[in-house]
CSV table of C-alpha atoms in Angstrom, one decimal:
chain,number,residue,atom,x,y,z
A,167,UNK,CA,0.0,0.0,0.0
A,168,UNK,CA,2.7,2.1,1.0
A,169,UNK,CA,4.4,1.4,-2.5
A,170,UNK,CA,1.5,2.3,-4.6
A,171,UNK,CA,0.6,6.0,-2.6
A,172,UNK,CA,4.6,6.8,-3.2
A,173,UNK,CA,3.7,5.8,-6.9
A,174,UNK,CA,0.5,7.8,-7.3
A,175,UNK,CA,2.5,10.7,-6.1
A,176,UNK,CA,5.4,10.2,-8.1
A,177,UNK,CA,2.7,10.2,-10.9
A,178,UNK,CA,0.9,13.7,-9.5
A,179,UNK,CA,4.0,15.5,-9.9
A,180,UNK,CA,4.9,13.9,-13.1
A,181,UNK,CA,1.5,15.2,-14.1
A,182,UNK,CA,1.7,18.9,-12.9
A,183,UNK,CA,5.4,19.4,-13.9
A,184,UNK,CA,4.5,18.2,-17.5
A,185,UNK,CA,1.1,20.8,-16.9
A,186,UNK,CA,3.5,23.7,-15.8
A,187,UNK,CA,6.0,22.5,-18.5
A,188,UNK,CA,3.5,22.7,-21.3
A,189,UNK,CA,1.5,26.2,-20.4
A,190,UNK,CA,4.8,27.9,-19.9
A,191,UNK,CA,5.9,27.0,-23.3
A,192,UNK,CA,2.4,27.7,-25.2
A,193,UNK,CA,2.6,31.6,-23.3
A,194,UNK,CA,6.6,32.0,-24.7
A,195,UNK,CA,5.1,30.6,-27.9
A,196,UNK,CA,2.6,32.9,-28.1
A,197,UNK,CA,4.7,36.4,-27.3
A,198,UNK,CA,7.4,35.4,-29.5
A,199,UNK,CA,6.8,37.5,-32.9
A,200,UNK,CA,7.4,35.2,-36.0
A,201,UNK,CA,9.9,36.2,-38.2
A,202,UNK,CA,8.7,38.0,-41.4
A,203,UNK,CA,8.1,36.1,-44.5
A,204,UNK,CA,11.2,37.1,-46.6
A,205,UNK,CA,10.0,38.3,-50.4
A,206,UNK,CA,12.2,37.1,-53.4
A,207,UNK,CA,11.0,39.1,-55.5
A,208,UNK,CA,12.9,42.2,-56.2
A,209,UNK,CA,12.0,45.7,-57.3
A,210,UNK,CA,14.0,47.4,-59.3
A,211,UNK,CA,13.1,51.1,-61.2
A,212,UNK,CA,14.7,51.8,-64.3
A,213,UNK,CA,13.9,55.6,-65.6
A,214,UNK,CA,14.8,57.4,-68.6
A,215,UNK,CA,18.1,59.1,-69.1
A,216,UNK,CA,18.1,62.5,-71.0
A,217,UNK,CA,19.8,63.4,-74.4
A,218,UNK,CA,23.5,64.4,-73.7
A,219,UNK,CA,24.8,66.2,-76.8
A,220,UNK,CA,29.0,65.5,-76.6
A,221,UNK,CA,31.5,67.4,-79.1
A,222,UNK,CA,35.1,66.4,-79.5
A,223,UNK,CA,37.0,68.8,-82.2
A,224,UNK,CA,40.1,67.3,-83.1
A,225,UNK,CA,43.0,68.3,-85.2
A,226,UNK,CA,45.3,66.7,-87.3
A,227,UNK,CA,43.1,63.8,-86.6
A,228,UNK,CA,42.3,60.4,-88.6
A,229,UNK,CA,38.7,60.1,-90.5
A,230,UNK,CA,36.5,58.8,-88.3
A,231,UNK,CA,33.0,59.7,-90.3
A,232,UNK,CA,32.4,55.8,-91.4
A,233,UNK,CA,32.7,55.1,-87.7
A,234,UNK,CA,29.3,55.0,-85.4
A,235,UNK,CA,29.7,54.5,-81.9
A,236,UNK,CA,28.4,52.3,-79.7
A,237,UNK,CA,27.8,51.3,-76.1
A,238,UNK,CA,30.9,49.0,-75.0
A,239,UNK,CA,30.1,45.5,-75.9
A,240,UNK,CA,27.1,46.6,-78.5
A,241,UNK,CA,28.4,46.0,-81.4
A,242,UNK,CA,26.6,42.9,-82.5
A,243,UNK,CA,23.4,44.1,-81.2
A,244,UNK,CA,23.3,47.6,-82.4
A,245,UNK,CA,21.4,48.8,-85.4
A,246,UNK,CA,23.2,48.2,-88.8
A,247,UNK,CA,24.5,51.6,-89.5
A,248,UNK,CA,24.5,51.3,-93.6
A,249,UNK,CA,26.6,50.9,-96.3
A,250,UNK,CA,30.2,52.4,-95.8
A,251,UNK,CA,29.8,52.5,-91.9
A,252,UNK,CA,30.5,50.7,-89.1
A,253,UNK,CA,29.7,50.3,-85.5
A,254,UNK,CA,32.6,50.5,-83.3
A,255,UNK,CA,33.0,50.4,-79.2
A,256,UNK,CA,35.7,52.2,-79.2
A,257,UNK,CA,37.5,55.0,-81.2
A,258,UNK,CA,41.1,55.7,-80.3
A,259,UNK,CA,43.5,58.6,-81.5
A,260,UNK,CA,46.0,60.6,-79.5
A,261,UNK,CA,45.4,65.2,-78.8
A,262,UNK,CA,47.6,67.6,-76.5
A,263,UNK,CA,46.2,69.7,-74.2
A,264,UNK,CA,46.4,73.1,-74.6
């Protein structure tokens, strides 16, 4: 008898300390804020640029009139210029400053 009243109360507290256990975890549970969904997806706003009007007068300089230039690495996808030009990236020639 005395063996089954130890075990009863053995089981009691096994009872209310798995009680206290589980109530104090749901109550954390519940005031912990969730993190926030992360998004994948990202948003990105390309605008317009405006006209920029460049002049370069050179002197003493090589022809460069059947020469169109291009964005670098544009070439193949740029527009065909016509007959007797060509789309170049790049134009190079040499000037002093004065």
């Amino acid at each position: 008898m005395k063996n089954r009243k130890k075990l009863m109360l053995f089981a009691i507290l096994i009872f209310l300390l798995s009680a206290s256990v589980s109530s104090a975890y749901a109550y954390w549970a519940g005031t912990v804020n969730a993190p926030a969904p992360e998004d994948e997806n990202i948003t990105i706003n390309i605008g317009e640029g405006g006209t920029v009007t460049t002049e370069i007068v050179l002197t003493n300089h090589p022809d460069f009139t059947d020469k169109i230039l291009v964005p670098t690495g544009q070439v193949a996808n740029s527009v065909d210029p016509g007959v007797g030009k060509e789309n170049v990236d790049a134009l190079y020639f040499c000037y002093n400053i004065r």
